[in-house]
Amino acid sequence: MAASQKPASQKKVIISCALTGSIHTPTMSDALPVTPDEIVEQGVGAAEAGAAILHLHARDPLTGQPTPDPAVFMQFLPRLKQSTDAVLNITTGGSLNMTVQERLAAPLQASPEMCSLNMGSMNFGIFPLADRYKNWKHEWEEPYLRGTDDFIFRNTFRDIAYILEHLGEGCGTRFEFECYDVGHLYTLAHFLDRKLVKPPLFVQTIFGILGGIGAEERNLVFMRETADRLFGGDYAWSVLAAGRHQIPFTTMAAVMGGNVRVGLEDSLYLAKGRLARNSAEQVAKIRRILEELSLEVASPAEARAMLALKGADQVAF
Amino acid sequence: MAASQKPASQKKVIISCALTGSIHTPTMSDALPVTPDEIVEQGVGAAEAGAAILHLHARDPLTGQPTPDPAVFMQFLPRLKQSTDAVLNITTGGSLNMTVQERLAAPLQASPEMCSLNMGSMNFGIFPLADRYKNWKHEWEEPYLRGTDDFIFRNTFRDIAYILEHLGEGCGTRFEFECYDVGHLYTLAHFLDRKLVKPPLFVQTIFGILGGIGAEERNLVFMRETADRLFGGDYAWSVLAAGRHQIPFTTMAAVMGGNVRVGLEDSLYLAKGRLARNSAEQVAKIRRILEELSLEVASPAEARAMLALKGADQVAF
Amino acid sequence: MAASQKPASQKKVIISCALTGSIHTPTMSDALPVTPDEIVEQGVGAAEAGAAILHLHARDPLTGQPTPDPAVFMQFLPRLKQSTDAVLNITTGGSLNMTVQERLAAPLQASPEMCSLNMGSMNFGIFPLADRYKNWKHEWEEPYLRGTDDFIFRNTFRDIAYILEHLGEGCGTRFEFECYDVGHLYTLAHFLDRKLVKPPLFVQTIFGILGGIGAEERNLVFMRETADRLFGGDYAWSVLAAGRHQIPFTTMAAVMGGNVRVGLEDSLYLAKGRLARNSAEQVAKIRRILEELSLEVASPAEARAMLALKGADQVAF
Amino acid sequence: MAASQKPASQKKVIISCALTGSIHTPTMSDALPVTPDEIVEQGVGAAEAGAAILHLHARDPLTGQPTPDPAVFMQFLPRLKQSTDAVLNITTGGSLNMTVQERLAAPLQASPEMCSLNMGSMNFGIFPLADRYKNWKHEWEEPYLRGTDDFIFRNTFRDIAYILEHLGEGCGTRFEFECYDVGHLYTLAHFLDRKLVKPPLFVQTIFGILGGIGAEERNLVFMRETADRLFGGDYAWSVLAAGRHQIPFTTMAAVMGGNVRVGLEDSLYLAKGRLARNSAEQVAKIRRILEELSLEVASPAEARAMLALKGADQVAF
Ligand SMILES: [Zn+2]
Ligand SMILES: [Zn+2]
Ligand SMILES: [Zn+2]
Ligand SMILES: [Zn+2]
């Protein structure tokens, strides 16, 4: 009843879905999509289930190892564009062992509506995952994971400025600004000050990666409050959380007026102790929760309007 | 992965259900139970839907006006005890125009397993509700609501001590400590210091009553953190929120490891723009959400164990 | 360096000084001013030390008991006006055992530039103080303190509206809105919605009274953040804290861009274990701290401008 | 009065002083100590003013450029040990352009009681400083500062484990764990889980470096609360803040029961617009504030006991 209470009619909720990423490896779940065919199939399923944005990485079709190769991206991007109206969002983060130039090859070629962009350099420790598995499908998997104890996810101020200039200014691509800690929000505010980014910002806050902020609910609230203070009303807030925190954290984000990201990049599970068969199952689950909360799901067209995207007809694939 | 992350296996979630209360009036919803028959029917329904605790007020069967009359309570307490295993929790708050002695009459006679107990005196302004209705079913309703602009919900330190002594010590009744603001948590800590209350405490934090803390998510987190600090690990946290905040706030509480309270005392709605037909519908809704979150619902027996209650065979009805 | 950082040049800090209040009793400190002479002397001293606002209660000159008698107020108000340029701020809270009408008698007669106004009804438990003393100077003191375990500090919505209308609208008096808990801020927001109060608001947040929010630093930050959200940029924030928290909390407020209140109403001490000889010593102490923090102290004229006061020539004494 | 209120008698406050660091350059202040003589002189002065810990970097005596050369460290370490009883704390962070092996050379040779240790890799953007100066004393300064837009301060999990093993286990050195963001606290908790660090932890939280968490008061409170939750009671909390935030933030930390770090590494200023002539002036200032707050300053012996240090007689210089 007080002045401060937010209006009853909230905007719609954007569901992003991250199909495969570069954290999980084929040993961890048979459901993880690897080939272009699998990525297309799961992407279409996720979009049909309600995802307005599909966040995309590529993998070597034979080994499942993350790859920056534009040729592989081009095996699924046009087909996804044909089969769904969802916004196609390409990673600029790539994975271990890729230089920034490699990470940018596919996005610069594809000129997509949206790319992820990480707001700082950080340790990215997924090595504890390696202890949970014994028999590996592929030789690269275990050293890939264990090697993250010496890995820095590189995103310097200069790297970020370069991407904003060449991909943002150059291609008209807008960004999912990935923020793994409070300092990343300040870095985004720094680029806002320099007018290298422009509202409406799409701020993806991320919880539970070792090296970044932990997956505790109070951290979610604190990141939100910090973003409110730094960016005022002119940003769209989204949440993803690693592993078993995926559904609780996205639920909490939705309660708090935010958008949500699910998908097998972020968690392989559907429920406690139960692997998801695909990302669409996670999309359907969060969608059911949104509906119980009297919240509406944004369509791709509504997401494009909310985030000021250039349109699916302006991409180079 | 870090030290601080809470264990994957949470305790079960207690669903409390407040059937009728003293805030809403018959004009507001035909579903609001008034007669002992209606209270029994909706109580049984709520328990069957998953509520482990039923929180109870009485109303004049003819007018629907809140009443402290033990005789009316006795028309439904034994029948509810017969029909369900749920914990029966009787208000000590009563409503406007009741003295503390009147408010205590029924609880002292019934000697229930649990009673609500408010942790402070406060303004309790439900007068803005009156502007939403024009045609009133009963004459008492409008002046009852409008009069709350001059109403103090009385619960002095001496009152609280009296209730703790006569109902707590005297009857073995334990309490749902209702906290409408941060200071109420400090008052509870004060009584813990004086050893007039004993863990495990059942702390009901309440959001959205004008005069108390507002229904904003950050307030929910802050109340939780304050309770953690004041009571350490030895308390069970529960949340209720007024009106349209009911389901979002209880969902958020569940995500954060808390217990939940729903029921028509707190909200008349089931979804945006849609009145609930009974409290059981709200219980069923929050239960579906809990299950989507991989959380289990506590049975009445489990709730009794968690809250150290004396047992349904120890009551005086 | 980021967008969010507040500007280096802060506004000046208003020091309020509460000379005697109604919490402490003569037994507790010989320094507590009781007679009009003493109140004038300590008021002048506090103003000379840097206080821009003097907050005033009256006491029976013989017994030191708080009194609402306008005649007593009139024994010091004109003399203070003569002797100092400080803003004279009269309590509307009075003390135990006074009705709202009694509490308003002196302010309505004096028509001051500023009055305190409490934003809610609450328990006000100062009874624990009574255990610290054995030999009382006056008979009224011990029962006065002990009786607060059954005392409600009454300020209903209707009371507040009455004061806003008769003292605010009627006399052009502006208010120090005293907020002892989060709900009091929401109540103030409610009156802002109803346009019964107008910015710039002067919001005094109060910590450490049993019945209100406790004196913990995180509470101070939370009250500030809540006020920011509810009132935006158009309010002046001030802090007082009870007893030994006085200097630490006002220091923290100053660091955070707030204003401060000291004086013997709030604490009888100057340092750990050392009673203050008068309020001016506390003003001088917080002033030294402000200067170490490179903060400037507001003059009475600057305080009047910041708070939009009517001017010392518009009062009725 | 409530259970939660912290005891009146707090522990003593440790003042750390960082004499020169690697952020500021000679152009910025003539007071910045560069030569071993200057470092010894300012170190002795800071200790005499009340610093219990001196945090040390080395610089090329001719150019003022940060150097990892053990030979330079050895020109001041023995003399400081002779002249003062303060704990000598050597950086392991070094500066730009140093490898981790270079950064460790001096600490491994000196085997000091304490070293700083940074809890994560991060962008460390001090390039905005370069715009404030036109005429540079040395050629290296401007490119050094501007180059930080592409600089990653490297501290991988493997690096940290290496330092904990070789310097911690190997030399009995304990650490000032430098945490520039929330994720750094989680990283420290990770090493606590792995039992590679042992309480009592000395946790230095740092505010205002671009790339890390910003210098806003609420961030200070949040870092403190997070540390409380992750480390419980068994850690000593300290605060430093960059530039003009130095004194306000350390004051706030002291109010909240923390320890403080000042010195020209962190800020070149003594007050608004006024450069400090040496670090001792800043030590004296924060000491005066501590005394106004009724807080006592820890001696070097008391700091050694609080932090479980091996003693000044166990070092290799
Ligand atoms: Zn990705
Ligand atoms: Zn009730
Ligand atoms: Zn007063
Ligand atoms: Zn350093």
Coordinates of N, CA and C and ligand atoms in Angstrom, one line a residue, chain A residues 18 20-22 55-57 91-94 116 176 178 180 261 265-266, ligand 1:
Chain A
A18 N 20.5 -21.8 -22.2 CA 21.9 -22.0 -22.6 C 22.0 -23.5 -22.9
T20 N 24.4 -25.7 -24.3 CA 25.5 -26.7 -24.0 C 26.7 -26.1 -23.3
G21 N 27.1 -24.8 -23.6 CA 28.2 -24.2 -22.9 C 29.5 -24.9 -23.0
S22 N 30.4 -24.6 -22.0 CA 31.7 -25.2 -22.1 C 32.2 -25.7 -20.7
H55 N 21.1 -19.3 -25.9 CA 22.5 -18.9 -25.8 C 23.4 -20.1 -26.3
L56 N 24.3 -19.8 -27.2 CA 24.9 -20.9 -27.9 C 26.5 -20.9 -27.9
H57 N 27.0 -22.1 -27.6 CA 28.4 -22.5 -27.8 C 28.4 -23.6 -28.9
T91 N 28.1 -17.0 -27.6 CA 29.1 -16.7 -26.6 C 30.2 -15.9 -27.1
T92 N 30.8 -15.0 -26.3 CA 32.1 -14.5 -26.6 C 33.1 -15.0 -25.6
G93 N 32.6 -15.8 -24.7 CA 33.5 -16.3 -23.6 C 34.2 -17.5 -24.0
G94 N 33.6 -18.3 -24.9 CA 34.3 -19.5 -25.4 C 34.6 -20.5 -24.2
S116 N 26.9 -12.9 -25.5 CA 27.3 -12.8 -24.1 C 28.6 -12.0 -24.0
E176 N 24.4 -9.7 -23.6 CA 24.1 -10.3 -22.3 C 25.3 -10.1 -21.4
E178 N 27.6 -10.6 -18.7 CA 27.6 -11.6 -17.6 C 28.5 -11.1 -16.5
Y180 N 29.8 -12.1 -12.7 CA 30.0 -13.2 -11.8 C 30.3 -12.6 -10.4
R261 N 17.5 -17.6 -16.7 CA 18.2 -18.4 -17.6 C 18.3 -19.8 -17.1
E265 N 23.9 -25.9 -20.1 CA 25.1 -25.2 -19.8 C 25.3 -24.9 -18.3
D266 N 24.1 -24.6 -17.7 CA 24.2 -24.1 -16.3 C 23.9 -25.3 -15.3
Ligands
ZN1 ZN 27.9 -19.5 -22.2

